XYZ file of C-alpha atoms in Angstrom:
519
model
C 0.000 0.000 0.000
C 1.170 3.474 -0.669
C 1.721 6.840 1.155
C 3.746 9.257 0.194
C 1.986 12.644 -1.103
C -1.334 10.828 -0.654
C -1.033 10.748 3.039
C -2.192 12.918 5.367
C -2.613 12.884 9.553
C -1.509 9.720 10.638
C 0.929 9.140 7.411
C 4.293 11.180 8.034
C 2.415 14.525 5.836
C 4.006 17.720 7.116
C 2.096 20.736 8.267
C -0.384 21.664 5.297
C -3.640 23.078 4.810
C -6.846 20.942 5.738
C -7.275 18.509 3.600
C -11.371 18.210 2.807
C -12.093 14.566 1.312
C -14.930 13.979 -0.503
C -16.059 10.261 -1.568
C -18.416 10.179 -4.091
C -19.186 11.871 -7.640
C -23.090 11.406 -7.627
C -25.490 14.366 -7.195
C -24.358 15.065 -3.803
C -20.772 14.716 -3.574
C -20.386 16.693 -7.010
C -22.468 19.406 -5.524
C -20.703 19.397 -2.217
C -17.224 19.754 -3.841
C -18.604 22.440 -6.119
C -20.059 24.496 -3.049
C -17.171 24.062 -0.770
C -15.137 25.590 -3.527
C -17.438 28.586 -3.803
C -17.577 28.724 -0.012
C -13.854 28.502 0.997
C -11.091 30.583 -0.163
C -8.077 29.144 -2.481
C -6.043 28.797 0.512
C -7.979 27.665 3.075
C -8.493 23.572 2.275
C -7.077 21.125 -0.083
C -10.507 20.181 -1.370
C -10.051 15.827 -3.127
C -13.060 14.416 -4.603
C -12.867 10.113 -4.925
C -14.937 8.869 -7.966
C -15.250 5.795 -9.393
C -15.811 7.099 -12.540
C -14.976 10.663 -14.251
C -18.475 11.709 -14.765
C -21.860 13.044 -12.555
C -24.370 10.323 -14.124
C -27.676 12.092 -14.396
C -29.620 8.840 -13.739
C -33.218 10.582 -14.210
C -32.407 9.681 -17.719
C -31.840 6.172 -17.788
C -34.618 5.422 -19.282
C -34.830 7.212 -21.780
C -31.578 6.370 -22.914
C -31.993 2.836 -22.737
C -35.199 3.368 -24.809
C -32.999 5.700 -27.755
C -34.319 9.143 -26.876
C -31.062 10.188 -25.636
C -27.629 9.454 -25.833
C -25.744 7.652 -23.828
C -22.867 10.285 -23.133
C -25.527 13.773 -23.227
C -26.313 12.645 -19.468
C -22.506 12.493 -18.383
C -20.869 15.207 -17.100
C -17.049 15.122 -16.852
C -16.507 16.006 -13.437
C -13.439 18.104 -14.031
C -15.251 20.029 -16.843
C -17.421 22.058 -13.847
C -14.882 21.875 -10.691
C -12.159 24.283 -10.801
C -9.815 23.539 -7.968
C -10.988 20.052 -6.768
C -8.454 17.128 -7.400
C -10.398 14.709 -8.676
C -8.830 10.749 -7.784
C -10.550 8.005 -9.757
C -11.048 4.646 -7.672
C -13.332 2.953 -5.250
C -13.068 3.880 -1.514
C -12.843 1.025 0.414
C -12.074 1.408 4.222
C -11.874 4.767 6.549
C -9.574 4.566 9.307
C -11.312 7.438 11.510
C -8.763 7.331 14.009
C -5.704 7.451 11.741
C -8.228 9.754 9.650
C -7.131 7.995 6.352
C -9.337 6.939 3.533
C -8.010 3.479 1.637
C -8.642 4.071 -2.305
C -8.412 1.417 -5.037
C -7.610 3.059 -8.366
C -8.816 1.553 -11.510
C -5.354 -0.153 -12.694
C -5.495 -1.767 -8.975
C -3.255 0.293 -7.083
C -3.927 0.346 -3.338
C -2.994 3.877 -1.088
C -4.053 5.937 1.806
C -5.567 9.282 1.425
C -5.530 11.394 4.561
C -8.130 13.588 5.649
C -9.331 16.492 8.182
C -12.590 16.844 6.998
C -14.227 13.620 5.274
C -17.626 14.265 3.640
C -19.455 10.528 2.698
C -21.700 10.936 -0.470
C -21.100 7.551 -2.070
C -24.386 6.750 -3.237
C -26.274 3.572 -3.740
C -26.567 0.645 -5.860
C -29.715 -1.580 -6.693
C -30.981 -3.059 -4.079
C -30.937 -7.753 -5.188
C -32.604 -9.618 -2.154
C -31.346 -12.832 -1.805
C -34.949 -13.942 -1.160
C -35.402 -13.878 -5.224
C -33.435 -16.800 -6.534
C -31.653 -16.743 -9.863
C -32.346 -12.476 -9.496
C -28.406 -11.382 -9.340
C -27.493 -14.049 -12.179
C -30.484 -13.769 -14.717
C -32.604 -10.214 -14.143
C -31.051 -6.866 -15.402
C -30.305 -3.057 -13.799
C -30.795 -0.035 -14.093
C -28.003 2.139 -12.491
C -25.121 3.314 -15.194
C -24.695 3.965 -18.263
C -23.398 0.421 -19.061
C -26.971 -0.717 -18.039
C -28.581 1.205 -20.495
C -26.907 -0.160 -23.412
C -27.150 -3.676 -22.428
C -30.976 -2.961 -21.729
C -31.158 -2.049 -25.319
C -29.207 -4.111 -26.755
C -30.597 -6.735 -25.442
C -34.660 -5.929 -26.140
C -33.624 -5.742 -29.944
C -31.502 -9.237 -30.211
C -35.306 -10.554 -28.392
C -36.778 -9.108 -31.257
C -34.550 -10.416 -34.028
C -34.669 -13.723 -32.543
C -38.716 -13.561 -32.222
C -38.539 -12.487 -35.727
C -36.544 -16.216 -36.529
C -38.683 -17.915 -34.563
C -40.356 -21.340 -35.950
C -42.741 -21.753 -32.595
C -45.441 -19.626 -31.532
C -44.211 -20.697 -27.678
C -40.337 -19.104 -28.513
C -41.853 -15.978 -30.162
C -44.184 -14.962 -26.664
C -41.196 -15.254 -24.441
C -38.946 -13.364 -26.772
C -41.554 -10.623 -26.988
C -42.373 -10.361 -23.032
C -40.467 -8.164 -21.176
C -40.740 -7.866 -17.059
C -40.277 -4.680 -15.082
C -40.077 -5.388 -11.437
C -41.024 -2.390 -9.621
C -44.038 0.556 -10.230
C -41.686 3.686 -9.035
C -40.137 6.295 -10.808
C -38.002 4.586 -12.936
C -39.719 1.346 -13.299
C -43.121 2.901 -14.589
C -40.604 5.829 -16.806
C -39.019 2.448 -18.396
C -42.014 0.168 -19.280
C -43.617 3.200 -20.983
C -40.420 4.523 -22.489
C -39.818 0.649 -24.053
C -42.962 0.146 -25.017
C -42.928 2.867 -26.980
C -39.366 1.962 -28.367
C -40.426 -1.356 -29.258
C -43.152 -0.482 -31.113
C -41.086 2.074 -33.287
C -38.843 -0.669 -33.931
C -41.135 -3.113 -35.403
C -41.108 -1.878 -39.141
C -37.758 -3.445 -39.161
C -38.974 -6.944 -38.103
C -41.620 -7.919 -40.841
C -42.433 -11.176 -39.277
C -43.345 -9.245 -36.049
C -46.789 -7.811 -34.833
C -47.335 -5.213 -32.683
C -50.036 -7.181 -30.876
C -47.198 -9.736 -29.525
C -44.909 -7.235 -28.184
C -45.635 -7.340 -24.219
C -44.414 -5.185 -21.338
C -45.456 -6.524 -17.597
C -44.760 -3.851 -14.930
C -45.303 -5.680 -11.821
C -45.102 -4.681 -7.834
C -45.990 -5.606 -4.532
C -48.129 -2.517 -3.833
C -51.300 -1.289 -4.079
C -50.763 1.501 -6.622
C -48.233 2.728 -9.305
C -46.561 5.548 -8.333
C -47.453 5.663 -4.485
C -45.036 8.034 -3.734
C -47.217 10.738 -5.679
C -49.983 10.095 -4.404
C -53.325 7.884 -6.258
C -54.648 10.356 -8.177
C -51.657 10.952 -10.425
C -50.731 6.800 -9.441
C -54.368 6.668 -11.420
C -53.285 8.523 -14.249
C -50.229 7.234 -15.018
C -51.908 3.688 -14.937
C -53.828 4.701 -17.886
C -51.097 6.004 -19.377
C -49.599 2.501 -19.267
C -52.918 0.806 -20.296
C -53.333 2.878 -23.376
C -49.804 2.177 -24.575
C -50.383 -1.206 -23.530
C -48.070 -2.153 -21.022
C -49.932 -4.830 -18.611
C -49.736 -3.982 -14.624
C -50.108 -6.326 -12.550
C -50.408 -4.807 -8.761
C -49.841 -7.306 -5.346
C -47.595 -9.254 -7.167
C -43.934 -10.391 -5.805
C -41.088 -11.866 -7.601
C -40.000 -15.645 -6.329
C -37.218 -17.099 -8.801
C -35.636 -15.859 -11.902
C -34.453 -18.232 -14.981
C -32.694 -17.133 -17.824
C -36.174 -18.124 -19.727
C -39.186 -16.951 -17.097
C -40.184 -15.330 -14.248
C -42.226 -17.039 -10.977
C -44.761 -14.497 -9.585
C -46.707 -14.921 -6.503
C -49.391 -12.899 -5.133
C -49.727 -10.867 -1.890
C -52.053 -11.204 0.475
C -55.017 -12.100 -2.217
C -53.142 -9.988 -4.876
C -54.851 -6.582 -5.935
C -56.997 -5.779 -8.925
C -55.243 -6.619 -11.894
C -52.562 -9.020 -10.254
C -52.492 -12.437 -10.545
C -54.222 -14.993 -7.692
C -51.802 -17.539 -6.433
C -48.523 -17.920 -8.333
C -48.254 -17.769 -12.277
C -44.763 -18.890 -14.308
C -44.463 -16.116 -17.117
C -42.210 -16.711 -19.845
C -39.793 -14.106 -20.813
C -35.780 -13.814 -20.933
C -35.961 -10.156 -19.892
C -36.615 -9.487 -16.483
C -35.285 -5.725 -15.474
C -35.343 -5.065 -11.236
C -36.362 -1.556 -10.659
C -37.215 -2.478 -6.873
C -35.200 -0.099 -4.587
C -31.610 0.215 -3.694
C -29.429 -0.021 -1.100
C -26.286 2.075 0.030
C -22.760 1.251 -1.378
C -20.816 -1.192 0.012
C -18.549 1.075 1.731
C -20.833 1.958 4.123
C -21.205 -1.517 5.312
C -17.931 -2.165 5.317
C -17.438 0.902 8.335
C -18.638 -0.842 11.159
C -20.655 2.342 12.012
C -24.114 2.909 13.426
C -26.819 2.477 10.491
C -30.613 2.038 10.299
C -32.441 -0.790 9.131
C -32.213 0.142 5.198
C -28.175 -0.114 6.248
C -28.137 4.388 5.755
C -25.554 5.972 8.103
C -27.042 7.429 11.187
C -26.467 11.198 10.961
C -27.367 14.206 13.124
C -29.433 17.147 11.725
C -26.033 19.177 10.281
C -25.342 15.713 8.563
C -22.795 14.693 11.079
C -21.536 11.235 11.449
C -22.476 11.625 15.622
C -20.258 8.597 16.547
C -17.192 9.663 14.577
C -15.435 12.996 14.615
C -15.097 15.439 11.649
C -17.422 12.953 9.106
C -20.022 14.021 7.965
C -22.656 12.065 5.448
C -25.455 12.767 2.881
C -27.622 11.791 -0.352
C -28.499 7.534 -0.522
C -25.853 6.391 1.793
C -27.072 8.494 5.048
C -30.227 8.654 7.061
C -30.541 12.087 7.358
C -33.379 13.445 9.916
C -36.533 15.064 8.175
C -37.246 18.359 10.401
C -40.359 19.118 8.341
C -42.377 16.095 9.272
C -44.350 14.983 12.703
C -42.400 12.019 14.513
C -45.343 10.153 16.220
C -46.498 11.851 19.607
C -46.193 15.034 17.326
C -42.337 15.964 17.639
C -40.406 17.619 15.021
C -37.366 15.030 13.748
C -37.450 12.947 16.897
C -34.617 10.675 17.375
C -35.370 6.848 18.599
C -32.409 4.893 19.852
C -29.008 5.485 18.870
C -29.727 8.701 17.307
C -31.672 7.083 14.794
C -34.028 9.670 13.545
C -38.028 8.411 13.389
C -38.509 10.091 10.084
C -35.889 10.075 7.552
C -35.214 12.451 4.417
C -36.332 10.493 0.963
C -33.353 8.917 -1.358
C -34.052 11.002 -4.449
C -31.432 13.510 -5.917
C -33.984 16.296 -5.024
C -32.716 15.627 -1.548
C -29.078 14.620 -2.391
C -28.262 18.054 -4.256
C -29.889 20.171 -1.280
C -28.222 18.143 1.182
C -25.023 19.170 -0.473
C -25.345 22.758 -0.088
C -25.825 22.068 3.598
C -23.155 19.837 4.251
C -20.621 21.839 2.054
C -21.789 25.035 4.484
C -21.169 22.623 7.634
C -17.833 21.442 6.569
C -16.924 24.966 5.817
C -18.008 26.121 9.544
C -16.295 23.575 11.067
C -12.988 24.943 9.563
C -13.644 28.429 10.675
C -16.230 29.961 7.544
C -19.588 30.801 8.425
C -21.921 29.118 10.655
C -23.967 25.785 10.636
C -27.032 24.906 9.745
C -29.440 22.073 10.157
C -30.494 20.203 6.914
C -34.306 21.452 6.719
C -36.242 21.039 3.258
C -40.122 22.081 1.376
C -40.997 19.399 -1.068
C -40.562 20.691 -4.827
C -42.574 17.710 -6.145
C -41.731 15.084 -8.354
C -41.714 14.021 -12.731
C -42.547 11.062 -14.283
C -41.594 11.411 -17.957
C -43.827 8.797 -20.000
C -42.333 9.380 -23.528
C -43.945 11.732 -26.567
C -45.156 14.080 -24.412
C -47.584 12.148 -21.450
C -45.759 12.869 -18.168
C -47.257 12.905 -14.348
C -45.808 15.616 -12.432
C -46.778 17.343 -8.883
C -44.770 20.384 -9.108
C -44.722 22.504 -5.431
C -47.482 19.648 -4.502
C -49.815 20.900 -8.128
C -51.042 17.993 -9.771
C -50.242 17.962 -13.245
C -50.665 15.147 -16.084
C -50.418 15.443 -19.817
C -48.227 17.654 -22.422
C -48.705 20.392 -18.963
C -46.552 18.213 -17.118
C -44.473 16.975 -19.950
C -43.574 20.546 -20.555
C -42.899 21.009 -16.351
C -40.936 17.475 -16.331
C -38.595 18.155 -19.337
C -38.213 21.700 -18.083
C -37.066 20.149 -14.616
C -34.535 18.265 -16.615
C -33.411 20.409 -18.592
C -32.870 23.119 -15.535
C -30.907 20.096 -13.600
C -28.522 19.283 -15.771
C -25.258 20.606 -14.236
C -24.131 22.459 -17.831
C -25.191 23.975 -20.800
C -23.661 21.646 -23.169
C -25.338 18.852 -22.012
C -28.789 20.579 -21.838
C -27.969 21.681 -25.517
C -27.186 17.695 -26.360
C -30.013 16.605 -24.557
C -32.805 18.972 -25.708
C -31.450 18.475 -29.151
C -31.870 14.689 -28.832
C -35.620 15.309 -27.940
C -36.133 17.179 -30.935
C -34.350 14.522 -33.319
C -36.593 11.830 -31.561
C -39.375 13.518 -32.065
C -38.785 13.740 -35.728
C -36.693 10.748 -36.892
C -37.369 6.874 -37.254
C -35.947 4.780 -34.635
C -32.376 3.561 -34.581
C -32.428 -0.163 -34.158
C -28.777 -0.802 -34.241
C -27.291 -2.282 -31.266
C -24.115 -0.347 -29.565
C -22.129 -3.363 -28.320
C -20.846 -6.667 -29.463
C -24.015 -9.471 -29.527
C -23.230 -12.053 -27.429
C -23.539 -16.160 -28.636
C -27.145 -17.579 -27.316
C -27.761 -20.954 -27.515
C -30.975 -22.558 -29.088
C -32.380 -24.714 -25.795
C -33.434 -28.271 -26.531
C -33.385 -27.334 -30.507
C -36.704 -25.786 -30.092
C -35.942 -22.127 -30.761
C -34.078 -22.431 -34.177
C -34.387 -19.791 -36.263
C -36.788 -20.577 -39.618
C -35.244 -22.824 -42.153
C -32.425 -23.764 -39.596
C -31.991 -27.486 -39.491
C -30.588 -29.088 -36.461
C -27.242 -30.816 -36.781
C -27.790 -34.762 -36.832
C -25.161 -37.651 -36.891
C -22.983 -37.305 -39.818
C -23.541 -33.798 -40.369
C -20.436 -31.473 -40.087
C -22.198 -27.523 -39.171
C -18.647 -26.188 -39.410
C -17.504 -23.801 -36.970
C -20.299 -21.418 -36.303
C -23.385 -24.335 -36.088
C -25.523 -24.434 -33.740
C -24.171 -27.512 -31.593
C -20.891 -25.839 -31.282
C -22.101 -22.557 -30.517
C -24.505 -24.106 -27.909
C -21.673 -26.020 -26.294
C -19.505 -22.583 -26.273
C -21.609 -20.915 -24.764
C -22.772 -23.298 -21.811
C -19.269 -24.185 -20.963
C -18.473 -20.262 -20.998
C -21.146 -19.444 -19.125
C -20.056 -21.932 -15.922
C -16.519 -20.705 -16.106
C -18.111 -17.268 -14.589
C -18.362 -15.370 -18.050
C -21.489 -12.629 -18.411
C -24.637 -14.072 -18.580
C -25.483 -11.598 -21.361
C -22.066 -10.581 -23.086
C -19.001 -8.603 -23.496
C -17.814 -6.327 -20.511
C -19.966 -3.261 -20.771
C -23.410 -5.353 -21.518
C -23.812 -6.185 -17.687
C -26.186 -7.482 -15.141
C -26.611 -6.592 -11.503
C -24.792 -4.443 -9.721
C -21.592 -3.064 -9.160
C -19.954 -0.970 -6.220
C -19.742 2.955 -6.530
């Protein structure tokens, strides 16, 4: 492990400004960096940012990129493009030694070192949330949480359509052409209407192909779609669905996972439109939109955290049970002054410090808890004075594709080309730069305007025909004596299987990938 200019307290560095760490180059540890600049003068911190990656990932556009209304890189934003003095290290933080006050980063060649600290701000985000209760999730369902996601998303939906298209059984072409979102939030009801539409623009391209076989299942264990804005707009953004016709079933939960079907059960009696008892649905797309969980750093610190595994923090987004941390955004609990704790108090604490109600995990929240903890930080080295983190509800967009969006804008219910207009305005306003709000409004247009592009962005991976039923038409199956040469269909089944058990991707090349990954 290394040291040297790296170091810091604890690691031989001599006298020096403070050193202000932040981990994480999501919404809130971007923002945090960019404030603390603003806030502090040149000389009065050495201000490090840790990223995995060298880009802010606005992930409100997922979807839509994984459905070909935007491009993949229009939604990254270079983080050394918008901070001026920060010095950015790329690599996974893996440990924090608070009494030492080092940080242990991994850097993307491998390289191990210690990064001291005086000030260490925790923003590191979350990743999708796999319960182990779901077997054959992790190995056979997809994500939704980078960039690398989206592309294998998409890629993926059109090789099920060229292989429907080559289908000689009416049994291969339904499972090919059913696709299963897990989850009725934000960005599970955003993707089944965003891919149902993309599908359907896609079809012209697949002759053999009806529209009237293409079907989207959106799926959850709730009540409603959309709780979190409430069941009127929930309501409206069903019909939405139903008039593009994606299928929702409601009271349903996920039991196993196959690389060629999904087992649903439902709960508690199911709900209207759910299915009664259990039901086997054939499909080899299953995508988990079903919550998330905070990185793995987190757990790996040993420190107080709720149930959801969120760091315990204090109003000013202090870490209360270590000194000079302070955390934010997905990976902390922070306290929610602006609703009732039961018995009527304001942010009551229950055991621990544990606050009773707790902030949401939305980058609404992660980008105002930056400014906060960026103005705490800065107190605590001398420059201004603290503040609790204390928020008003902006409302929330759902962005349905062509211009049907849900919206609640400062708690005003909105649905329609209204809210379409309020939602893509949101975006467009959030967006961290005017180039990227340039590249992304200009995408909108071109969709708007332009056939679909059906060509995939990575390398197709080999998928074998099971049992010989799903051979493409006019394919003949390789029988004794017959030599298929070296791309037949034996061979390539074999390949594939034996690649498969040696721990290759279920579903390709490096960037097409499933499940999750640390931040």
């Amino acid at each position: 492990m290394r040291h040297g200019a790296r170091g810091g307290p604890g690691v031989g560095h001599q006298a020096r400004r403070p050193r202000v760490v932040v981990v994480g180059g999501g919404f809130a540890g971007l923002t945090t960096a960019r404030r603390l600049e603003s806030l502090l003068p040149a000389d009065a911190a050495e201000l490090v940012l840790v990223s995995p990656v060298d880009h802010l990932l606005y992930t409100s556009l997922l979807p839509q990129v994984a459905a070909s209304a935007v491009e993949p890189r229009h939604i990254a934003v270079a983080i050394r493009s918008v901070l001026r003095r920060t010095v950015a290290h790329l690599g996974h933080a893996t440990a924090v030694d608070a009494r030492a006050r080092t940080v242990t980063v991994v850097s993307p060649g491998g390289e191990r070192y210690l990064l001291g600290y005086d000030r260490l701000v925790l923003a590191s985000g979350a990743v999708t949330h796999l319960p182990s209760s779901v077997a054959g999730l992790a190995e056979h369902a997809f994500v939704l949480h980078t960039l690398a996601d989206a592309a294998a998303l998409r890629d993926h939906v059109l090789r099920q359509l060229e292989h429907a298209d080559t289908c000689s059984h009416q049994e291969c072409r339904a499972a090919r052409m059913t696709f299963v979102v897990v989850g009725a939030g934000y960005t599970g009801t955003e993707l089944a209407a965003q891919m149902m539409r993309f599908t359907h623009r896609a079809l012209p391209a697949y002759p053999r192909l009806r529209a009237a076989d293409v079907r989207w299942l959106l799926v959850d264990h709730g009540q409603g779609v959309l709780h979190e804005l409430g069941p009127g707009l929930g309501r409206r953004a069903a019909r939405v669905l139903a008039s593009l016709g994606v299928e929702v079933r409601l009271g349903v939960t996920a039991q196993r996972v196959t690389p060629t079907s999904i087992r649903l059960a439902s709960v508690g009696g199911g709900a209207p439109g759910g299915f009664r008892g259990d039901a086997t649905v054939g499909t080899h797309t299953v995508v988990w939109c079903a919550g998330v969980r905070p990185s793995p750093l987190i757990d790996a610190l040993g420190w107080p955290t709720t149930r959801g595994g969120r760091l315990v923090v204090d109003a000013y987004l202090r870490v209360p049970s270590v000194d000079d941390v302070f955390a934010l955004g997905d990976a902390a609990a922070v306290p929610d002054l602006t609703r009732a704790a039961p018995g009527g108090r304001q942010g009551a604490g229950a055991g621990q410090g544990a606050p009773t109600a707790l902030t949401g995990q939305t980058a609404q929240h992660a980008v105002r808890q930056a400014a906060v903890a960026a103005r705490n930080v800065a107190a605590s080295l001398g420059y201004g004075r603290a503040r609790p983190y204390r928020h008003h509800n902006l409302g929330f967009v759902v962005d349905l594709g062509d211009l049907s969006a849900v919206a609640n804008p400062l708690g005003v219910p909105l649905a329609g080309r209204l809210a379409a207009l309020v939602t893509r305005g949101y975006h467009l306003v959030a967006l961290p730069t005017a180039a990227n709000r340039a590249r992304v409004a200009t995408d909108w247009l071109l969709d708007a305007v332009l056939p679909e592009e059906i060509t995939e962005l990575g390398q197709p991976p080999l998928e074998p025909h099971p049992g010989g039923q799903d051979l493409p038409l006019g394919a003949v199956p390789a029988g004794p004596g017959h030599d298929p040469g070296p791309h037949g269909n034996d061979l390539s089944s074999r390949h594939h299987r034996s690649s498969a058990n040696a721990g290759l991707p279920a579903n390709g090349h490096q960037p097409l990938r499933r499940g999750p990954r640390p931040d």
